[in-house]
Short mmCIF file of C-alpha atoms in Angstrom, two decimals:
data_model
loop_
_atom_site.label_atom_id
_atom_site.label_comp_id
_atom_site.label_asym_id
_atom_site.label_seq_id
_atom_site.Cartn_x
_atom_site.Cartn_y
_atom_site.Cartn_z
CA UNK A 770 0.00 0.00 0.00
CA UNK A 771 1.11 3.51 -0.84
CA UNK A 772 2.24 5.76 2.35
CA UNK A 773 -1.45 8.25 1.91
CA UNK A 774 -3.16 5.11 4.11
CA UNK A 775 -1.61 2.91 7.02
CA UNK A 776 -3.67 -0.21 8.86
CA UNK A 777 -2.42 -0.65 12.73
CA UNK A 778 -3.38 -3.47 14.89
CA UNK A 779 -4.14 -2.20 18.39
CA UNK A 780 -4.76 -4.26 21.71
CA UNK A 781 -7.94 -3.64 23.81
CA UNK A 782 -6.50 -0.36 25.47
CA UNK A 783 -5.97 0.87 21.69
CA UNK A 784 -2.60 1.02 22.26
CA UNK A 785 -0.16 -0.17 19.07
CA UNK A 786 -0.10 -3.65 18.40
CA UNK A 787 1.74 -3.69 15.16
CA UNK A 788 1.42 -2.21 11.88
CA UNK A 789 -0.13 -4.68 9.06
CA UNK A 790 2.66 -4.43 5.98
CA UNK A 791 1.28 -7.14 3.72
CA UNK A 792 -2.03 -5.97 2.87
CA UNK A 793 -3.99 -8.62 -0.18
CA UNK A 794 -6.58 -7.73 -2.87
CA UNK A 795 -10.09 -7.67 -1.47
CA UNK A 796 -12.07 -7.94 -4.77
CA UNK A 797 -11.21 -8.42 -8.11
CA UNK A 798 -10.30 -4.68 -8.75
CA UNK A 799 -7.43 -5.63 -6.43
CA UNK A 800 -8.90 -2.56 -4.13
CA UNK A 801 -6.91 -3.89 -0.40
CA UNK A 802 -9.13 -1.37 1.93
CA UNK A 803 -12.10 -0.33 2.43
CA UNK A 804 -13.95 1.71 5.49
CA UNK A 805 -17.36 3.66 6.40
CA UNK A 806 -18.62 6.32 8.66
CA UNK A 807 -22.57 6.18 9.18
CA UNK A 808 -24.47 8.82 11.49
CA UNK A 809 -25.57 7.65 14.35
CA UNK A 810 -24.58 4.06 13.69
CA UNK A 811 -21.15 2.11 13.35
CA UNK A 812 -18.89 1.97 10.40
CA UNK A 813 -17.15 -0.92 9.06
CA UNK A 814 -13.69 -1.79 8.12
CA UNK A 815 -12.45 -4.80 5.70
CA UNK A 816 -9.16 -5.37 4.64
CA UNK A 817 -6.81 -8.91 4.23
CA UNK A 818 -3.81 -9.51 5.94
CA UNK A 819 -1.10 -11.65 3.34
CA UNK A 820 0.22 -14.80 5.57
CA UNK A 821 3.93 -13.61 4.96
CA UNK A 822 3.00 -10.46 6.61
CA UNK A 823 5.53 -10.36 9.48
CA UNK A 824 3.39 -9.49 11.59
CA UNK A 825 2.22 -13.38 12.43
CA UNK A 826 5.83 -13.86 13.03
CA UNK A 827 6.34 -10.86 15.66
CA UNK A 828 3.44 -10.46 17.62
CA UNK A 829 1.54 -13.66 16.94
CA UNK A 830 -2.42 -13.79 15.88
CA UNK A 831 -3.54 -10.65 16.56
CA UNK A 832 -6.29 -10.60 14.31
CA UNK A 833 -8.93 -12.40 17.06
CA UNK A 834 -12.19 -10.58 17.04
CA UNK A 835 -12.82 -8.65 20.17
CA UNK A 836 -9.65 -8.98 21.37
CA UNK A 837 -7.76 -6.68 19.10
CA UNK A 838 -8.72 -3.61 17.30
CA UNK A 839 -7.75 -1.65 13.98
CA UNK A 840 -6.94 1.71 13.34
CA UNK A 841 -6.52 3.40 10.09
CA UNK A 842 -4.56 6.38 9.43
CA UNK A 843 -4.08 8.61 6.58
CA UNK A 844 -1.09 10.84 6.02
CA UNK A 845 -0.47 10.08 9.91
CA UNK A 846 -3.73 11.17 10.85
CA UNK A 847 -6.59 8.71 12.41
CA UNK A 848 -9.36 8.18 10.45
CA UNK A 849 -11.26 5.06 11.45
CA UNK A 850 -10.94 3.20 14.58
CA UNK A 851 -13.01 0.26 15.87
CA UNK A 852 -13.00 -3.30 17.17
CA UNK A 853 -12.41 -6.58 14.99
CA UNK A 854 -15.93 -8.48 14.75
CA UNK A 855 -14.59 -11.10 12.66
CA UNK A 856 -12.37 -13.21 10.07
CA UNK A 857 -14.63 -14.29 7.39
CA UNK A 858 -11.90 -15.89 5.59
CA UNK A 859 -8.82 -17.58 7.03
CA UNK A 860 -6.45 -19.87 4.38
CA UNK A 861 -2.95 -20.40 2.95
CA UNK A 862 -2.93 -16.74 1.37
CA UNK A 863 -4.95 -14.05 3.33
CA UNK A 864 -6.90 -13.27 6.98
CA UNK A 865 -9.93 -11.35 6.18
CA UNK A 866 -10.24 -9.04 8.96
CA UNK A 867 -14.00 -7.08 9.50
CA UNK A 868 -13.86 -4.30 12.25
CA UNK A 869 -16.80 -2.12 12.99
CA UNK A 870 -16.55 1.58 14.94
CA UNK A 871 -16.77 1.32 18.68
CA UNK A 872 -20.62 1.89 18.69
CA UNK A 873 -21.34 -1.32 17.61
CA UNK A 874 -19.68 -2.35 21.22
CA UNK A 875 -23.18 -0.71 22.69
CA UNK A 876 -25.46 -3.37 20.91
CA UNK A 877 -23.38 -6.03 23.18
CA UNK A 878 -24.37 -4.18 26.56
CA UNK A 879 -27.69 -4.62 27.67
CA UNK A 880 -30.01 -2.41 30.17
CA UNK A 881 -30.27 -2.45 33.61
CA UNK A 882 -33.89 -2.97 34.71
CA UNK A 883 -35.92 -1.71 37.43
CA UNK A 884 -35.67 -3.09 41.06
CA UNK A 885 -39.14 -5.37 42.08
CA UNK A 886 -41.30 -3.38 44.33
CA UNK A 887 -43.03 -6.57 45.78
CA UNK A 888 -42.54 -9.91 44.62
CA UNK A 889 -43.95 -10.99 41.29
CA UNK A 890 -44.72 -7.48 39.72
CA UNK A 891 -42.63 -7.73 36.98
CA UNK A 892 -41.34 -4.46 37.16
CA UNK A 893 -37.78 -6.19 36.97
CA UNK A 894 -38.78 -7.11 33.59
CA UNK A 895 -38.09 -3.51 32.16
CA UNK A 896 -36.29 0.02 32.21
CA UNK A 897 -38.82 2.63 32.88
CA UNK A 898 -37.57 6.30 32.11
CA UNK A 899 -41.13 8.06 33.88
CA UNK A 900 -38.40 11.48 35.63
CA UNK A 901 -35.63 13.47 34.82
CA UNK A 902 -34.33 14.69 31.53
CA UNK A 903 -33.32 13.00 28.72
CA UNK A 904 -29.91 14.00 29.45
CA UNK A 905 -29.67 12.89 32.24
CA UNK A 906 -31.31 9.52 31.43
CA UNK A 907 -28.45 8.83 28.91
CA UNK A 908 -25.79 9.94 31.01
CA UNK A 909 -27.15 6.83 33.74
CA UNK A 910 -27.46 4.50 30.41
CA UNK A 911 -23.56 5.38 29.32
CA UNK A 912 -22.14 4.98 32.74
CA UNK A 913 -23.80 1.64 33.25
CA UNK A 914 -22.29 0.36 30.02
CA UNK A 915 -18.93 1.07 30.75
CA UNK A 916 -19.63 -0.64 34.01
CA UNK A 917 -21.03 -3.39 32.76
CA UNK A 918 -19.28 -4.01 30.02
CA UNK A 919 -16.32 -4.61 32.34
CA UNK A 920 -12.35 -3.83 31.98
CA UNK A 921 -11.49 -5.92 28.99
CA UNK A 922 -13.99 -4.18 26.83
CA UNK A 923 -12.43 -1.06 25.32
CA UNK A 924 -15.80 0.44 26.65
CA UNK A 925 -13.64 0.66 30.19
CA UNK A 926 -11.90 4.24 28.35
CA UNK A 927 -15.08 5.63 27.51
CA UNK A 928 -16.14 8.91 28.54
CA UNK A 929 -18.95 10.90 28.05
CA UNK A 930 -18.10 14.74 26.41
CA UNK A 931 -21.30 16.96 25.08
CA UNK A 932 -25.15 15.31 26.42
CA UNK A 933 -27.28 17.85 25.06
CA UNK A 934 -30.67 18.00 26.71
CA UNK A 935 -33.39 18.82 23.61
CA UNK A 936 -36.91 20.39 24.07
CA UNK A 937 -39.93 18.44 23.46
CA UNK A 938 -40.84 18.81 19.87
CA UNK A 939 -43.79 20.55 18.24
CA UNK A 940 -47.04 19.22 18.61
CA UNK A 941 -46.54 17.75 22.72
CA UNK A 942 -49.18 17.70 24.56
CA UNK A 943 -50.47 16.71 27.51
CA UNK A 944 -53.42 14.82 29.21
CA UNK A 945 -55.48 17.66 29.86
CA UNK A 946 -54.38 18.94 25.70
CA UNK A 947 -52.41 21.58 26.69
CA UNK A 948 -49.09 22.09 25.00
CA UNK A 949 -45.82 20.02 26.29
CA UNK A 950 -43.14 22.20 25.76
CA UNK A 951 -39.64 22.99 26.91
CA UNK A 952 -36.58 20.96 27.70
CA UNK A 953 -36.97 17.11 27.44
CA UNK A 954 -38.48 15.74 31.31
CA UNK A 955 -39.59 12.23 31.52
CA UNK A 956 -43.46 12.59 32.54
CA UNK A 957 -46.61 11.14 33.16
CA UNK A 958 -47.33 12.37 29.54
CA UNK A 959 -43.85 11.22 28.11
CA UNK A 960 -42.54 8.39 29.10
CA UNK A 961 -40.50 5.48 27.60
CA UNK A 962 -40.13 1.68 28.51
CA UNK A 963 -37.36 -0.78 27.61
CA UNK A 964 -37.68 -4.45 28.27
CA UNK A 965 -34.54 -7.08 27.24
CA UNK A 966 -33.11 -3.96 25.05
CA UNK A 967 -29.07 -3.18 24.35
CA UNK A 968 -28.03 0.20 25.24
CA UNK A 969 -27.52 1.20 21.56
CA UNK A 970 -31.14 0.37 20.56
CA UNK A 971 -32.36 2.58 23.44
CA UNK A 972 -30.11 5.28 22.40
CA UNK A 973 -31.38 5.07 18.71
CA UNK A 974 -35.02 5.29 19.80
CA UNK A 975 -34.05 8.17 22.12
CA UNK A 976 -32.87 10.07 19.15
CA UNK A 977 -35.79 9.54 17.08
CA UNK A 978 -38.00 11.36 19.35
CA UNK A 979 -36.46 15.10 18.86
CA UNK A 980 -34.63 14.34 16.05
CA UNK A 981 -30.91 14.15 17.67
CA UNK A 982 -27.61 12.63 16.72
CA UNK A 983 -25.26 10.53 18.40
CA UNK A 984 -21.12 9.23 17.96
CA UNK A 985 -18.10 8.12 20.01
CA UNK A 986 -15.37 9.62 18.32
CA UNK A 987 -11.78 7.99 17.83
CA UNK A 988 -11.33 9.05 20.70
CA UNK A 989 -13.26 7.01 22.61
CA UNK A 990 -15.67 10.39 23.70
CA UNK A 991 -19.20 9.90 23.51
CA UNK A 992 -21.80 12.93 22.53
CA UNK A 993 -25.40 13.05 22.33
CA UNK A 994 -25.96 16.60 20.41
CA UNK A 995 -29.25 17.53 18.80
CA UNK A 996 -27.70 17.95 15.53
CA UNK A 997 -23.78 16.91 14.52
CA UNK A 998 -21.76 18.09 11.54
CA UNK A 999 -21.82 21.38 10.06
CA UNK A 1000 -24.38 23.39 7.53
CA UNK A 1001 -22.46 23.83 4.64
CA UNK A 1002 -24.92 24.73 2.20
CA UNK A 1003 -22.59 26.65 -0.38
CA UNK A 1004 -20.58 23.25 -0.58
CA UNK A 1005 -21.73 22.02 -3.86
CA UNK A 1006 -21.41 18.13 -5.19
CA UNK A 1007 -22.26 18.71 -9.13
CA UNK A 1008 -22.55 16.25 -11.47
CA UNK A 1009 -22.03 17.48 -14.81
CA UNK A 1010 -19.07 18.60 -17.26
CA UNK A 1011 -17.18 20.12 -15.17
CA UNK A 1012 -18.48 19.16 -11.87
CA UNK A 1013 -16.80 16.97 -9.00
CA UNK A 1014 -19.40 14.02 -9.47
CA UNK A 1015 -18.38 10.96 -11.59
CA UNK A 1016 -21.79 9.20 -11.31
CA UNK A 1017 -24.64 8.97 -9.03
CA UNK A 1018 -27.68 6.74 -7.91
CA UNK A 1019 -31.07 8.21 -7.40
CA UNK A 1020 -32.99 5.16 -7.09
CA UNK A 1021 -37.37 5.33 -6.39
CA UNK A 1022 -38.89 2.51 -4.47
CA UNK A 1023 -42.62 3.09 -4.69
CA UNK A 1024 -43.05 -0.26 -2.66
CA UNK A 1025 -42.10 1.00 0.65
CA UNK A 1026 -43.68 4.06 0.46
CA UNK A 1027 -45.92 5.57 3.13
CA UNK A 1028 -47.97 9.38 2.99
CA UNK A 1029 -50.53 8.41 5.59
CA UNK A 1030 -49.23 6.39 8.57
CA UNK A 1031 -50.93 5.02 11.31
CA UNK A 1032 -49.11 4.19 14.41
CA UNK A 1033 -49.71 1.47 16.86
CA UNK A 1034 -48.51 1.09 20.73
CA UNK A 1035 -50.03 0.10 23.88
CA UNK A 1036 -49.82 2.17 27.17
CA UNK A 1037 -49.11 0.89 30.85
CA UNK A 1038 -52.57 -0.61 31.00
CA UNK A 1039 -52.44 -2.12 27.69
CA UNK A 1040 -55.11 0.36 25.93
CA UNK A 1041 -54.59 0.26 22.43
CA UNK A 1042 -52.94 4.06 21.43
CA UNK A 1043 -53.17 4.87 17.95
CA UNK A 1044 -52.40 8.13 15.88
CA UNK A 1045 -52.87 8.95 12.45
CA UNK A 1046 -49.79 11.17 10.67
CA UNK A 1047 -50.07 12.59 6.99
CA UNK A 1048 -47.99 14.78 4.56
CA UNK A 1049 -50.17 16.51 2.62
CA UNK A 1050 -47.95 17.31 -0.11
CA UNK A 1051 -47.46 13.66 -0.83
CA UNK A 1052 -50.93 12.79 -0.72
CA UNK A 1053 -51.34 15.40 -3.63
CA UNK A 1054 -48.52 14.60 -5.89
CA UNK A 1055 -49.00 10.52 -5.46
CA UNK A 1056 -52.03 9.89 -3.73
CA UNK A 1057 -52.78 8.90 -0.32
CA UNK A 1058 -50.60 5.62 0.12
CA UNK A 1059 -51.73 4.02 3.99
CA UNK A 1060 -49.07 2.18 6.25
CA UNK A 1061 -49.06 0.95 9.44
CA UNK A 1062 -46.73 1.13 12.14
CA UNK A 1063 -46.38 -1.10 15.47
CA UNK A 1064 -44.15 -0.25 18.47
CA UNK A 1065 -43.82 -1.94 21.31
CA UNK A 1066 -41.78 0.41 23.21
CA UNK A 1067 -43.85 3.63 22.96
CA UNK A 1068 -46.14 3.98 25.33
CA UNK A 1069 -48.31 7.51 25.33
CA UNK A 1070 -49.44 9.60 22.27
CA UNK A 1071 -46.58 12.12 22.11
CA UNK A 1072 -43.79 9.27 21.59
CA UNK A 1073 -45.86 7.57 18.96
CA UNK A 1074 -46.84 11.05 17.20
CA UNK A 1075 -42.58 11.13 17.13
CA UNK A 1076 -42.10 7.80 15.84
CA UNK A 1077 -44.56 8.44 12.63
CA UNK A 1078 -42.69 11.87 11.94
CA UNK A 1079 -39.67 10.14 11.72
CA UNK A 1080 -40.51 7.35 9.37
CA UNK A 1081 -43.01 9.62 7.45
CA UNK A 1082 -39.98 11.52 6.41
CA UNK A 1083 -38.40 8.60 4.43
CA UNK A 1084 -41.31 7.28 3.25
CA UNK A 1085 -43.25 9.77 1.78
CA UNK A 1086 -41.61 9.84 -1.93
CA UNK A 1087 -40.48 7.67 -3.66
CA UNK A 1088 -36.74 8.83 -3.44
CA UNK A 1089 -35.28 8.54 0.09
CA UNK A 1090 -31.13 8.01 -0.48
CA UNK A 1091 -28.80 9.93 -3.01
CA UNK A 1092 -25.71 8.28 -3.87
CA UNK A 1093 -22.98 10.15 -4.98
CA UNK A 1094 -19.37 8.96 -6.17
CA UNK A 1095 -16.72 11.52 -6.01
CA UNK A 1096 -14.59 12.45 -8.75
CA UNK A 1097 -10.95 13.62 -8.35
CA UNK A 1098 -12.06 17.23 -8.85
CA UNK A 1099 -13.84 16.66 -5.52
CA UNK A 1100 -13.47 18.22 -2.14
CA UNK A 1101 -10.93 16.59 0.28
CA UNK A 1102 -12.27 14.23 2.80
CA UNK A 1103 -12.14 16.35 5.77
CA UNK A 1104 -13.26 19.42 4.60
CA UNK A 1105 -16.81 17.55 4.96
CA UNK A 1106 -18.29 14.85 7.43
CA UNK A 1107 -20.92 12.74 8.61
CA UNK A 1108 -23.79 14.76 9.09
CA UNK A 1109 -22.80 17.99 7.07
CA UNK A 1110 -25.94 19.37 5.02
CA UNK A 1111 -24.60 20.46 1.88
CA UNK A 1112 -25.97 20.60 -1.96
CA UNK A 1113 -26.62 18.81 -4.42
CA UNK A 1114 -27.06 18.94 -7.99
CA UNK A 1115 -27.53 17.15 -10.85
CA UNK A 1116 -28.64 17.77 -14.09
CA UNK A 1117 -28.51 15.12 -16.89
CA UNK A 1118 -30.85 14.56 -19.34
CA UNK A 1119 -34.28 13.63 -17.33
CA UNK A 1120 -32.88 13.71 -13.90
CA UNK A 1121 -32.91 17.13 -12.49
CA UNK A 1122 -32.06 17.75 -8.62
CA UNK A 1123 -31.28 20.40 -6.70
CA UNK A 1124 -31.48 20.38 -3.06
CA UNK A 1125 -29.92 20.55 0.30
CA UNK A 1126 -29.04 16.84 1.43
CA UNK A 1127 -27.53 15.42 4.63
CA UNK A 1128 -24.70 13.41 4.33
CA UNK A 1129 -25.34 10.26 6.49
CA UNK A 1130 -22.56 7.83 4.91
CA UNK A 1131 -19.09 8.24 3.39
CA UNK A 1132 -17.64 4.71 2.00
CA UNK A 1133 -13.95 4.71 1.19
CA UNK A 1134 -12.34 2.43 -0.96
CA UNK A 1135 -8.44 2.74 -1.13
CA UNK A 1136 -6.87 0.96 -4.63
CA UNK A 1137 -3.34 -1.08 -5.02
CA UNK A 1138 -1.84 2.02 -5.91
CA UNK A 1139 -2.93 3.52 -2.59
CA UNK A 1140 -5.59 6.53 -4.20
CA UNK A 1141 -8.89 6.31 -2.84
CA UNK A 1142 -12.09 6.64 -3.90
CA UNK A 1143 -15.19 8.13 -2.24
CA UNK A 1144 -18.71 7.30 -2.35
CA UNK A 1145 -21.56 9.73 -0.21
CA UNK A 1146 -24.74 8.14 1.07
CA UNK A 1147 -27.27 11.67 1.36
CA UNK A 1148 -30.84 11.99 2.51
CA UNK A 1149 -33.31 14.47 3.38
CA UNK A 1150 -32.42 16.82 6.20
CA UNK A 1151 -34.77 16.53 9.18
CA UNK A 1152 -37.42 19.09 9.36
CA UNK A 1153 -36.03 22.19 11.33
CA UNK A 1154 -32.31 21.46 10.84
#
């Protein structure tokens, strides 16, 4: 591999292992690395270790998943880090080694539950989050995992940097119909319960509610922020002549399309809650187009009313993800990142589009030769961002 990229093997304290020199063809294009950043979800990382790498001969097999890590540099900067998961393929000329980013570690922690209150109430059977603010709550739920997760878990250097506390969103109300506004407090009239959940899934639902975004960086810092990346709306991806696009995918999948959702969920007495959510410009271009939505963990009116808003906004036309592969005319990796809003714009032949996107995945794929090449997953920015 060319000097631009370097693959390190790192023990469970992410300190240096050894550096992988004998890195083998992945696919037929003979590309030998290849790594992803996804908002609010883990990456991955896949490269092949050659047996006469010296490695095997110095520090042993270091390539065990959980028990050694990877980190990826470029130009002598980190940009990927995360835990091996697995070797798919293990034989006379390669070890296929599979990593994913250190949030993937939360989906192997699971909740604590609530303490019985007399014997046989089940309450021990589920996380109840009924007080206190949502920042609070996730503070509790990171510094249980790192508890839990115990010292040989590279979880045991987490730390928690920037828990942002959002307000309820639009629309809250409570019992009585009056509005349910300000900063996020577990209530009578919002609250959430968990029963044999991981810590990740819990997080992931938190977000959905107001919308917010979540990470632990490389280095090892986790941050709950109600939006992350930057707005860079006069940084352009153009496909075109002279633009800095090479191709792009704008696929349409009518099938799983949804303009007027209703959303199912029981409450704490098991009374069937159900609320209707619509976009009306949908229903005008395309037609009303009914779904239905089941949750088991929501379990009052303004959760569910969240829940629909979400998944309305990737349902409700028939494009949802813009991918876009860079071009060498392209902006430097860097000087964009996971959850930037930027533009784009395309205009060839039948396909015009022009609109502010979010970037929620960057795939890199890094050649023989050691250039790289960059794909962007985009999507439509939340409402309000």
């Amino acid at each position: 591999m060319a000097q631009a990229y370097a693959v390190e093997i790192l023990n469970t304290s992410r300190g240096l292992v050894t550096p992988v020199q004998i890195l083998a063809p992945i696919n037929s294009a003979k590309d030998t690395l290849y790594f992803t950043y996804r908002l609010s979800n883990w990456g991955q990382c896949r490269f092949r270790v050659g047996t006469k790498d010296p490695l095997f001969t110095s520090a042993g097999d270091v390539l065990t998943p959980f028990q050694y890590h990877v980190r990826v540099k470029r130009y002598g900067v980190t940009v990927w880090q995360g835990v091996i998961v697995k070797n798919p393929f293990r034989n006379k000329n390669y070890v296929e080694v599979v990593a994913y980013s250190y949030l993937y570690l939360l989906t192997k922690v699971l909740i604590r539950h609530d303490a019985s209150v007399t014997a046989g109430d089940g309450l021990d059977n589920y996380r109840t989050f009924k007080t206190g603010t949502m920042s609070s709550a996730i503070t509790t739920l990171i510094s249980d995992a790192i508890a839990d997760a115990g010292s040989g878990s590279a979880l045991a250097s987490l730390t928690t940097g920037t828990i942002e506390n959002p307000n309820f969103p639009a629309n809250y109300t409570k019992s009585d119909n009056t509005a349910l506004t300000g900063p996020w407090t577990f209530q009578a009239d919002m609250t959430l319960q968990y029963d044999y959940r991981d810590v990740f899934y819990v997080l992931s639902t938190f977000a959905q509610y107001p919308a917010c975004d979540f990470e632990i960086t490389n280095s090892m810092v986790f941050n709950f922020k109600q939006f992350l990346g930057n707005k860079q709306p006069n940084l352009t991806f153009n496909y075109g002549e002279f633009g800095n696009v090479l191709d792009y995918e704008i696929p349409r999948n009518g099938e799983r399309m949804a303009n007027a959702l209703t959303g199912v969920a029981a409450d704490f007495g098991n009374n069937i809650l159900h609320v209707e959510k619509t976009d009306t410009a949908s229903i005008s271009t395309y037609g009303k187009i009914a779904g239905v939505a089941a949750y088991i963990d929501v379990k009052n009116k303004n959760a569910l009313t969240s829940r629909l808003t979400e998944e309305l906004r990737l349902t409700s036309t028939p494009e949802a993800e813009v991918h876009l592969e860079l071009n060498d005319k392209a902006y430097p990796l860097g000087q964009y990142n996971i959850g930037d809003i930027v533009t784009v714009y395309i205009s060839d032949h039948v396909v015009t589009f022009n609109q502010p996107r979010r970037i929620v995945g960057i795939n890199v794929t890094v050649t023989n030769n050691g250039s790289d090449s960059i794909r962007l997953i985009t999507n439509k920015p939340k409402d309000g961002i």
